[in-house]
Tab-separated table of C-alpha atoms in Angstrom:
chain	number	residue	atom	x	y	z
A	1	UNK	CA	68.133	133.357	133.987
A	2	UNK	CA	69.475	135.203	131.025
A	3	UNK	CA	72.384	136.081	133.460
A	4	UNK	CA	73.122	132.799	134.356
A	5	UNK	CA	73.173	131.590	130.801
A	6	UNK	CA	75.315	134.488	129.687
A	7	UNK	CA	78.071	133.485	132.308
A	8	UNK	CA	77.722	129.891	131.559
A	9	UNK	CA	78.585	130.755	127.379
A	10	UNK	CA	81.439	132.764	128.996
A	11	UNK	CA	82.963	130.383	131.451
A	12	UNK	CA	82.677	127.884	128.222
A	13	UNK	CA	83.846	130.387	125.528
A	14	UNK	CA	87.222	131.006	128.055
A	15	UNK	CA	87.802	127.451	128.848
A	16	UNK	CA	88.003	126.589	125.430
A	17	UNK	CA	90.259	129.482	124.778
A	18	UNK	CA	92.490	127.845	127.697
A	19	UNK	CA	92.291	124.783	125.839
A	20	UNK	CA	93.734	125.333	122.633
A	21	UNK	CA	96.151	127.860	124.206
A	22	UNK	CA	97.862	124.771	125.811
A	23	UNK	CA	97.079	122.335	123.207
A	24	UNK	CA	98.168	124.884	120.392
A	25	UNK	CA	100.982	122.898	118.985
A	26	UNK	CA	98.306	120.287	118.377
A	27	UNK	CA	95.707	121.683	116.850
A	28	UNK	CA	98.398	124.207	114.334
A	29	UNK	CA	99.957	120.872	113.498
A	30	UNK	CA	96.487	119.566	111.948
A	31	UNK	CA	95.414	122.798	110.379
A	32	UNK	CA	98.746	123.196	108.988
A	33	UNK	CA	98.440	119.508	106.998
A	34	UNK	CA	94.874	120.333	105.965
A	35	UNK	CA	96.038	123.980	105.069
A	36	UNK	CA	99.192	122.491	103.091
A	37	UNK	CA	96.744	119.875	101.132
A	38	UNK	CA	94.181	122.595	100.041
A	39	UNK	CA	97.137	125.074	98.613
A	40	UNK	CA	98.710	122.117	96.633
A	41	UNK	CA	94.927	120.620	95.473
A	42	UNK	CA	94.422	124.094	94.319
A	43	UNK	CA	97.990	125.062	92.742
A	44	UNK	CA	98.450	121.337	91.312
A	45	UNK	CA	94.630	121.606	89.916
A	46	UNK	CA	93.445	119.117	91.212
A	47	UNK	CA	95.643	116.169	90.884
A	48	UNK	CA	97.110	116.241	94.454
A	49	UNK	CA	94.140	114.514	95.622
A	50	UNK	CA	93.751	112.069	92.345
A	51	UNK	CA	93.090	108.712	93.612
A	52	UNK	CA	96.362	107.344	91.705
A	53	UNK	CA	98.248	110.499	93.155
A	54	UNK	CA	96.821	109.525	96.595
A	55	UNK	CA	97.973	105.776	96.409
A	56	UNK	CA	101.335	107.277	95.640
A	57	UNK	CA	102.041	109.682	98.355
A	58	UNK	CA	101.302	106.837	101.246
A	59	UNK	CA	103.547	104.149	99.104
A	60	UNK	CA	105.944	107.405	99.241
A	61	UNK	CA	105.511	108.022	102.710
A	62	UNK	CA	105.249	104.626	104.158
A	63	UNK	CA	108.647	104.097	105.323
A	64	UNK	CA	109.433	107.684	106.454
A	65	UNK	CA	106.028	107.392	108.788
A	66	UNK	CA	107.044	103.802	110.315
A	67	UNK	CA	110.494	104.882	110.890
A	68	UNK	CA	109.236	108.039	112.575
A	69	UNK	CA	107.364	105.808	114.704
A	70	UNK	CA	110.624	104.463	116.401
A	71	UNK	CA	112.473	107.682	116.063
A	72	UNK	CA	109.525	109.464	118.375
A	73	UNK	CA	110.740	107.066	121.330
A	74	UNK	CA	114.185	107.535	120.683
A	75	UNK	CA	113.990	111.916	120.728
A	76	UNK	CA	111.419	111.645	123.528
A	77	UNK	CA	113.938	109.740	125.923
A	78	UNK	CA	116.862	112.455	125.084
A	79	UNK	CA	118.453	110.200	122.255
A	80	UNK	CA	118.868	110.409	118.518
A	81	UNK	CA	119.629	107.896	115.888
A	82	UNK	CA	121.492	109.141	112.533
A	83	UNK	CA	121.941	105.733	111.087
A	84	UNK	CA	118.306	104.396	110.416
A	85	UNK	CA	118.577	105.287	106.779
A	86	UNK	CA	121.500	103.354	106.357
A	87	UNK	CA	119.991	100.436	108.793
A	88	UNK	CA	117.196	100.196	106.159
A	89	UNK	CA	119.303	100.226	103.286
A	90	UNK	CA	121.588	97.138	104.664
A	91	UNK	CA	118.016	95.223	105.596
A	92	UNK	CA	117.245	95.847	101.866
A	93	UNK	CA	120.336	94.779	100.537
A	94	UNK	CA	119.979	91.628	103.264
A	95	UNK	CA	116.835	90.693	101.869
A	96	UNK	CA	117.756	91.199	98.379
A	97	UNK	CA	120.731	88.378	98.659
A	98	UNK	CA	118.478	86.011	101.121
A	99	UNK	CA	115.119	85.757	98.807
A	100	UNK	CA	116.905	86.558	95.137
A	101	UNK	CA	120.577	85.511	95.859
A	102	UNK	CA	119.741	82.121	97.236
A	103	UNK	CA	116.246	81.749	97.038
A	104	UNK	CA	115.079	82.021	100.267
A	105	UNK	CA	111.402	82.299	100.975
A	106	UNK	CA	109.761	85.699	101.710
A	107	UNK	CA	108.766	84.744	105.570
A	108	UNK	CA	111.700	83.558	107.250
A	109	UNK	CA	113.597	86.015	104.929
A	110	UNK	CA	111.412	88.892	106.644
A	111	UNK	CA	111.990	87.083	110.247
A	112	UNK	CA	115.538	87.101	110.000
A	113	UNK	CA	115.965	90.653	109.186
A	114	UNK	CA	113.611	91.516	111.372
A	115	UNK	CA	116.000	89.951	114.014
A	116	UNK	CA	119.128	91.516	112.647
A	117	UNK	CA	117.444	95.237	113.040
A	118	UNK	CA	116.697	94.169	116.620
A	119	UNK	CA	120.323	92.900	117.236
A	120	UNK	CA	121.530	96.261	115.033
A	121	UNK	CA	119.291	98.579	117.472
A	122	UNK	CA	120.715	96.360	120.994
A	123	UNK	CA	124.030	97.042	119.651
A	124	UNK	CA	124.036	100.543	119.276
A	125	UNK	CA	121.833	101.297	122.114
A	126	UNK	CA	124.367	99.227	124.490
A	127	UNK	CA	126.777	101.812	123.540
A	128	UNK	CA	124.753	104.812	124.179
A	129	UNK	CA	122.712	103.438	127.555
A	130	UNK	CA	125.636	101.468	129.291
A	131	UNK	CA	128.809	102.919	128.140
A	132	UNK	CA	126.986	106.252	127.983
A	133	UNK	CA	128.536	107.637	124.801
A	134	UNK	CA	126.447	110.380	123.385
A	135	UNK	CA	123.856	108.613	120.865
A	136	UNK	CA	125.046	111.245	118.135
A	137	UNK	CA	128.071	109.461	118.002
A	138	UNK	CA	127.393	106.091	117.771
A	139	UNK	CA	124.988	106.265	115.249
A	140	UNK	CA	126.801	108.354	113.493
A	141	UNK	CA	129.311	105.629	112.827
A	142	UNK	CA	126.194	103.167	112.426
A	143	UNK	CA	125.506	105.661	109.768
A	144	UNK	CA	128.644	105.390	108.254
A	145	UNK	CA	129.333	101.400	108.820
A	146	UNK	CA	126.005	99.800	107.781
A	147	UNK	CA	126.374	102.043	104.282
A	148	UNK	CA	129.581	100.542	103.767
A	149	UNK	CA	128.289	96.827	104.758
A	150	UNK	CA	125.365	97.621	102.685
A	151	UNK	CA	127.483	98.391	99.739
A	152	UNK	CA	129.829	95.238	100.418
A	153	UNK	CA	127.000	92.863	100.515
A	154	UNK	CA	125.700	94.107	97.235
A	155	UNK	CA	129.285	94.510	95.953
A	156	UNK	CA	128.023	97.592	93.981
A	157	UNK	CA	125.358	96.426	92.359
A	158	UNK	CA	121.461	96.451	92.149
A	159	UNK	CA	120.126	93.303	93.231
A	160	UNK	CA	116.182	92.070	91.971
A	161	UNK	CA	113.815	91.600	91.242
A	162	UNK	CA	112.103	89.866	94.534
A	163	UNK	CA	109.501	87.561	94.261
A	164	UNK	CA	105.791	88.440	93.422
A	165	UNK	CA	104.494	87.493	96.811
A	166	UNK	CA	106.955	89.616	99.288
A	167	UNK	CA	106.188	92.478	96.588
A	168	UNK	CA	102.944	92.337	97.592
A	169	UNK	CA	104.244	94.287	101.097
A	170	UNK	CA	104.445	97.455	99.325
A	171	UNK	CA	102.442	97.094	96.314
A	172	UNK	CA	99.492	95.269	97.075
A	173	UNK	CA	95.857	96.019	98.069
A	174	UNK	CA	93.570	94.825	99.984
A	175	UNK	CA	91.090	92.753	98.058
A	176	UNK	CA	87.254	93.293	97.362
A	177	UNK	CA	85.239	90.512	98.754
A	178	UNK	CA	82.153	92.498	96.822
A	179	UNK	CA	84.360	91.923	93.222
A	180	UNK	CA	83.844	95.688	92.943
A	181	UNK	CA	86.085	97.011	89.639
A	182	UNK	CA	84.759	101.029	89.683
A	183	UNK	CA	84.457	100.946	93.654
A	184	UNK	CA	86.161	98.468	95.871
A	185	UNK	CA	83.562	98.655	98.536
A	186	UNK	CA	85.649	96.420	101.172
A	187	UNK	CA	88.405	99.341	101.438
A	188	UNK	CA	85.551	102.037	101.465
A	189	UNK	CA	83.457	100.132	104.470
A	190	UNK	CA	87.114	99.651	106.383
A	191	UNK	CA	87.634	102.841	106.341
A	192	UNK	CA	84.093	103.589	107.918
A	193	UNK	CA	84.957	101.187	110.269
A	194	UNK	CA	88.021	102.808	111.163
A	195	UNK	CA	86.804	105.822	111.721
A	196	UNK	CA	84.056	104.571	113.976
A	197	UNK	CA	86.085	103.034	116.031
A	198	UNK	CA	88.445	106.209	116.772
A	199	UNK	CA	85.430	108.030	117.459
A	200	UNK	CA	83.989	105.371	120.216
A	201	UNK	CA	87.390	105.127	121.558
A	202	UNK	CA	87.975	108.572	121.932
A	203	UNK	CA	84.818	109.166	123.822
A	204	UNK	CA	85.855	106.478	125.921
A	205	UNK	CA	89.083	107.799	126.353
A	206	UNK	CA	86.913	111.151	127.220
A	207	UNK	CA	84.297	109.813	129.633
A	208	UNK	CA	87.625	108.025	131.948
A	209	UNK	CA	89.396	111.502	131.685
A	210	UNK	CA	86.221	113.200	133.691
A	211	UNK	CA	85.684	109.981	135.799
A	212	UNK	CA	88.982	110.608	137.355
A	213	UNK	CA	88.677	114.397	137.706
A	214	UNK	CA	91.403	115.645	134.508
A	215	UNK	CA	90.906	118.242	132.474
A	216	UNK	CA	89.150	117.284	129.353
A	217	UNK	CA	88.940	118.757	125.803
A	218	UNK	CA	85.499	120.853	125.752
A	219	UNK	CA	82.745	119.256	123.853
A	220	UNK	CA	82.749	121.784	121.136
A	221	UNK	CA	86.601	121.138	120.377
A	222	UNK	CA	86.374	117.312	120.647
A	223	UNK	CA	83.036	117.029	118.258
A	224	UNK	CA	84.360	119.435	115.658
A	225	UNK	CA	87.824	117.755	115.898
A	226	UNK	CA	86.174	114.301	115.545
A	227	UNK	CA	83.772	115.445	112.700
A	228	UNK	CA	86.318	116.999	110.089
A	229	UNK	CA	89.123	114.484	111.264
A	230	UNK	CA	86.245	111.272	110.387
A	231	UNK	CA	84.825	113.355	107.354
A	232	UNK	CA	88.201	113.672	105.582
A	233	UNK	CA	89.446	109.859	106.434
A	234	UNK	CA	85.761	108.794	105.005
A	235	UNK	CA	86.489	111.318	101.839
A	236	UNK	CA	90.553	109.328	101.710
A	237	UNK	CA	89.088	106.540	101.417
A	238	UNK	CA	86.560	106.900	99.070
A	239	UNK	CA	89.572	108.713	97.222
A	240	UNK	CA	91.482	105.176	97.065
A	241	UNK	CA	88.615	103.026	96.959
A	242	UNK	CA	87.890	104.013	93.145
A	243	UNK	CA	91.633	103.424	92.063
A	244	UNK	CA	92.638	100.228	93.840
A	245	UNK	CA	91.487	100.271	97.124
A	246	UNK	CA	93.551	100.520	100.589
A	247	UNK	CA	97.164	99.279	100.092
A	248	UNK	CA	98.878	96.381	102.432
A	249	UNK	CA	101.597	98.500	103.950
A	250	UNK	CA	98.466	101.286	105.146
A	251	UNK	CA	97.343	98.916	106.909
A	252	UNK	CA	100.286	98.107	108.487
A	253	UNK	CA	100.596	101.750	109.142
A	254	UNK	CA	97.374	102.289	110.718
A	255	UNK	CA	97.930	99.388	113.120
A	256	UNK	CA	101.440	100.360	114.048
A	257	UNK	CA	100.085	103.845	114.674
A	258	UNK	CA	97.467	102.794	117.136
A	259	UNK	CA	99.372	100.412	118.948
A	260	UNK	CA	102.431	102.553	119.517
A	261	UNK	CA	99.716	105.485	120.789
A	262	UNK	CA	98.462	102.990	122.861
A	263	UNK	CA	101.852	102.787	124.243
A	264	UNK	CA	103.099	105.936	124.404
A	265	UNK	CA	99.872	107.217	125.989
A	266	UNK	CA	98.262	104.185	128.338
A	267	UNK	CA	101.267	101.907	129.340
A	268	UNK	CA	103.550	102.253	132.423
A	269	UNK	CA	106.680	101.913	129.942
A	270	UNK	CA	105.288	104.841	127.696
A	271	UNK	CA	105.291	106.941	130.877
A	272	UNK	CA	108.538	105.934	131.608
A	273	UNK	CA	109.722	107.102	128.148
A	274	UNK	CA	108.573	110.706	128.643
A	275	UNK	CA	110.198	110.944	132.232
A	276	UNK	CA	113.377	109.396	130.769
A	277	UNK	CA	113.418	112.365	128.205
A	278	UNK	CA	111.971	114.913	131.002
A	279	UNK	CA	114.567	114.569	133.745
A	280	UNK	CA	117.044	111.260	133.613
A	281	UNK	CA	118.219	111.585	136.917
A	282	UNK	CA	114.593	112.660	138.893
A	283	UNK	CA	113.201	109.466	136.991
A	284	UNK	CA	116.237	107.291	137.906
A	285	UNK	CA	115.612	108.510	141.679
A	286	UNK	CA	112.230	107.429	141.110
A	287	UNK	CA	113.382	103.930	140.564
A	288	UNK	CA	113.120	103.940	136.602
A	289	UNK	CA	115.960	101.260	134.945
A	290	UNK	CA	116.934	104.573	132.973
A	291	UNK	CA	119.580	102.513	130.957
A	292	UNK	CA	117.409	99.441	130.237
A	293	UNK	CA	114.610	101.837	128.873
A	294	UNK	CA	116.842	103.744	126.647
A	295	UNK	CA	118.170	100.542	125.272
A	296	UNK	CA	114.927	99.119	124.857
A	297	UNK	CA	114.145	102.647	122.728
A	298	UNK	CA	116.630	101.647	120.241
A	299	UNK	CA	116.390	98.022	119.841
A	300	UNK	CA	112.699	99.088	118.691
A	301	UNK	CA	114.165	101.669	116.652
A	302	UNK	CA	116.138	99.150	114.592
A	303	UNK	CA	113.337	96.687	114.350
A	304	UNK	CA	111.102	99.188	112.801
A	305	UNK	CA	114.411	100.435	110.736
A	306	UNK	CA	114.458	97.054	109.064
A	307	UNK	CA	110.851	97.035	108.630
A	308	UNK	CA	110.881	100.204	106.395
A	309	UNK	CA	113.939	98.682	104.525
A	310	UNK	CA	111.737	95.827	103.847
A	311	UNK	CA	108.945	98.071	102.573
A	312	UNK	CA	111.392	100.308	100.405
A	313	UNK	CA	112.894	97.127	98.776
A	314	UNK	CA	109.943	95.712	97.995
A	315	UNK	CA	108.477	99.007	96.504
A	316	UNK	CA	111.433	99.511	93.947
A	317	UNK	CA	111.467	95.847	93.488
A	318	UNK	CA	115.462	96.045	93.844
A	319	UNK	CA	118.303	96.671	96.614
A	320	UNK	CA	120.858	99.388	95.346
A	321	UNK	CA	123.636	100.006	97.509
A	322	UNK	CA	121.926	104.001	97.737
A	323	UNK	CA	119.173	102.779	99.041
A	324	UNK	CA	118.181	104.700	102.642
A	325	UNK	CA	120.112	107.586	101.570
A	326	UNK	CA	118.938	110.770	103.284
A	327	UNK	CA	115.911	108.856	105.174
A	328	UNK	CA	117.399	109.159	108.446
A	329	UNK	CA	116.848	113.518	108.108
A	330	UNK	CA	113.126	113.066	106.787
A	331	UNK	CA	112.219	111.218	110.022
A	332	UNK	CA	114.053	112.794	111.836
A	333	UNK	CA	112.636	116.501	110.249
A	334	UNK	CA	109.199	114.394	110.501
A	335	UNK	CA	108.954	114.120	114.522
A	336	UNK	CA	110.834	117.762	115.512
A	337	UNK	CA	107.623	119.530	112.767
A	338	UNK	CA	105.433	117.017	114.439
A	339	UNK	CA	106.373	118.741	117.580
A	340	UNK	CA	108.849	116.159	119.426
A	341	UNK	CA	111.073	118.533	121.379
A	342	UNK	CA	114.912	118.598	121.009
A	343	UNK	CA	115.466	118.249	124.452
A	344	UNK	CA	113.480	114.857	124.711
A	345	UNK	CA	110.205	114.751	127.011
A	346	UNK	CA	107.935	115.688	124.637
A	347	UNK	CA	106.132	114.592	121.635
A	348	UNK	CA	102.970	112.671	120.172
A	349	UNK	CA	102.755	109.800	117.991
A	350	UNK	CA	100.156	111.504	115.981
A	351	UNK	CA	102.253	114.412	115.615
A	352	UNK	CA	105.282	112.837	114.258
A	353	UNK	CA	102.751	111.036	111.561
A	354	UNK	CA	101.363	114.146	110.924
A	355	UNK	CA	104.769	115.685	110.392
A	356	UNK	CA	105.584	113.162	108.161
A	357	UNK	CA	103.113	113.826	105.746
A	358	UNK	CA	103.396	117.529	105.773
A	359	UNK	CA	106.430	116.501	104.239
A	360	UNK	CA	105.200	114.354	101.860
A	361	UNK	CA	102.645	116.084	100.657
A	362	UNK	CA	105.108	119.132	100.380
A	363	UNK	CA	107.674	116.654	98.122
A	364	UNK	CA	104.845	115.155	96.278
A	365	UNK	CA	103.615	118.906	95.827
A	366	UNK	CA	106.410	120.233	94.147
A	367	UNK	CA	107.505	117.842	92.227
A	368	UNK	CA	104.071	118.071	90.776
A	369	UNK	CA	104.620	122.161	90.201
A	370	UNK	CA	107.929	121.096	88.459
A	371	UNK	CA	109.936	122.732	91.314
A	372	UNK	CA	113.630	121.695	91.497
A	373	UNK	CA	114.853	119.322	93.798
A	374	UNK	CA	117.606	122.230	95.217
A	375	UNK	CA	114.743	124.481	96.045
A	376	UNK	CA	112.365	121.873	97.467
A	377	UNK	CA	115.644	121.139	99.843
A	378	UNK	CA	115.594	124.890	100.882
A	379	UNK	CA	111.650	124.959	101.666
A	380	UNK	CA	112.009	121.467	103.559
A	381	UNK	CA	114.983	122.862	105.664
A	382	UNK	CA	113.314	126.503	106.455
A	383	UNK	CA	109.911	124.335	107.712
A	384	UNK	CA	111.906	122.535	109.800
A	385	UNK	CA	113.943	125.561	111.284
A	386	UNK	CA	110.474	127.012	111.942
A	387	UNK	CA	109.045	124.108	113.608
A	388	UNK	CA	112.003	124.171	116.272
A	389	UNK	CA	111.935	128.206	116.308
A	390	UNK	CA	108.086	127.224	117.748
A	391	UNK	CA	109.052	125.138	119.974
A	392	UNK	CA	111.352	127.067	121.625
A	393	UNK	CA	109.233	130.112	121.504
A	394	UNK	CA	106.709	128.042	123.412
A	395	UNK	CA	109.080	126.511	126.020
A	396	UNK	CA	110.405	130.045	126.890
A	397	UNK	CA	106.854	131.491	127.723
């Protein structure tokens, strides 16, 4: 009996060692956010993880994460897209004239740009899946010719402020049915809710995988996982529940995160995606529209482009003709530490999210230590090298 039970901890103990072998990327990724967090909260004393602090890094973050979003699909099918900062600069500077300029009204304001990132995105990805000229390229001069249309459109100047309700996008919370002042008790019990749900659906997810016979994550990995990963969101959002409560746009984050997992992850296209960036011609023998997907990979990318402009301009409560400078190497830095592989095929929507706010909570970080902007550009670029460094490391075993 004792025998038995001894080889039964040991078959356990090894499959779980098998486990995060394979899944190492993962779980480093995680640690490495949590690890990141703890160092600042302890060098910053404390104010890291102030609620006001807190509100601040996702307002921060919120249009690097939902541009990484788009920018996942685009490495995982083989492609790459320089000019999303500038996209989301021009979207800024469209809204700016549209709702201040002549008045327009925030929704079909929003709707319009909204279409003009889609038409932005079908443009440049015609070039890249049809005509087949490398994606570097073309967005490169997207890059280069939506800063200058930007800057036209503005002729030079700062445009705003916008109006009080499409403000709200960026800078508004959700309200407290409860009237709570010290503790806004809707945000706190959404957050619960939230994490409730992930939990249920990842058991679900879980109980399929052994239904159909796939390897699973061992119990002890997937409870401890769940447990620290539901006790810190529960702990965030107590956090922001005694300052404001949860903004809009992390809302808007949280539902374009699930539903673009949900793609990536359970659809036939988000399959298709990954075998686009695996092997183009073994998935176009397969019987995959290879060029239609890749398009399709960059019209999204310039939907959610003009999104984040949207949630930028409304933020600063202006359009400068600056505006998106730079953004496009956050996200792009955002998916590759997230663990999105160079050569496409590979990557998580979770991990480019997480990426993202390893580098935001490094920016917010030192700027709280008083560290220079030319040295927080030298830590930001030696993380990245490393990140690819792993990755390459791994591909070569």
């Amino acid at each position: 009996m004792e025998q038995t039970i001894d080889n039964t901890s040991g078959a356990a103990g090894t499959r779980t060692g098998h486990f995060l072998k394979q899944n190492l990327r993962e779980y480093g990724m995680l640690l490495s956010l949590v690890a990141i967090m703890v160092f600042f909260q302890v060098m910053t004393d404390g104010t890291l993880l102030q609620p006001l602090n807190l509100t601040n890094l996702v307002l921060q973050n919120s249009y690097i994460i939902i541009m990484a979003l788009g920018m996942l699909l685009v490495i995982v099918a083989g492609h790459i897209d320089l000019s999303v900062g500038s996209v989301c600069g021009f979207v800024g500077a469209l809204a700016a004239v549209l709702m201040v300029n002549y008045e327009w009204h925030f929704v079909p304001a929003t709707i319009v740009c909204l279409v003009v990132g889609a038409l932005i995105g079908a443009a440049q990805g015609w070039f890249v899946a049809y005509f087949h000229i490398p994606s570097f390229i073309v967005t490169l001069a997207g890059m280069l010719v939506f800063k200058g249309l930007a800057l036209a459109l503005l002729n030079g100047q700062s445009v705003g402020p916008f109006p009080e309700t499409f403000q709200k996008l960026s800078s508004g919370f959700i309200p407290d049915v409860f009237g709570g002042t010290d503790l806004r008790l809707t945000s706190l019990l959404l957050g619960v809710l939230v994490v409730l749900t992930m939990v249920v659906m990842a058991w679900r997810v879980r109980g399929n995988q052994q239904l159909h016979g796939m390897e699973t994550e061992p119990m002890v990995l997937f409870a401890s996982r769940n447990a620290v990963f539901g006790m810190i969101l529960v702990a965030l959002s107590w956090l922001l529940a005694t300052y404001k409560g949860l903004p809009n746009v992390l809302i808007i984050m949280f539902v374009l995160m699930v539903a673009y997992d949900f793609v990536t992850s359970r659809t036939t296209i988000g399959r298709r995606i990954y075998a686009l960036g695996g092997n183009e011609k073994a998935a176009r023998l397969s019987g995959i529209r290879t060029e239609r997907l890749a398009f399709y990979t960059f019209v999204n990318m310039g939907v959610l482009a003009a999104l984040a402009g949207l949630v930028f301009a409304a933020r600063l409560n202006t359009a400068t003709p600056k505006a998106g400078l730079g953004f496009e190497l956050d996200v792009i830095a955002a998916c590759f530490i997230g663990g999105a592989s160079a050569s496409g095929g590979v990557g998580k929507v979770m991990g480019a999210v997480i990426g993202a706010f390893v580098m935001g909570v490094m920016n917010n970080g030192m700027s709280i230590l008083g560290i220079g902007i030319d040295y927080q550009q030298v830590i930001k670029g030696l993380v990245l090298l490393a990140a690819v460094c792993v990755d390459v490391y791994n591909k070569k075993k």
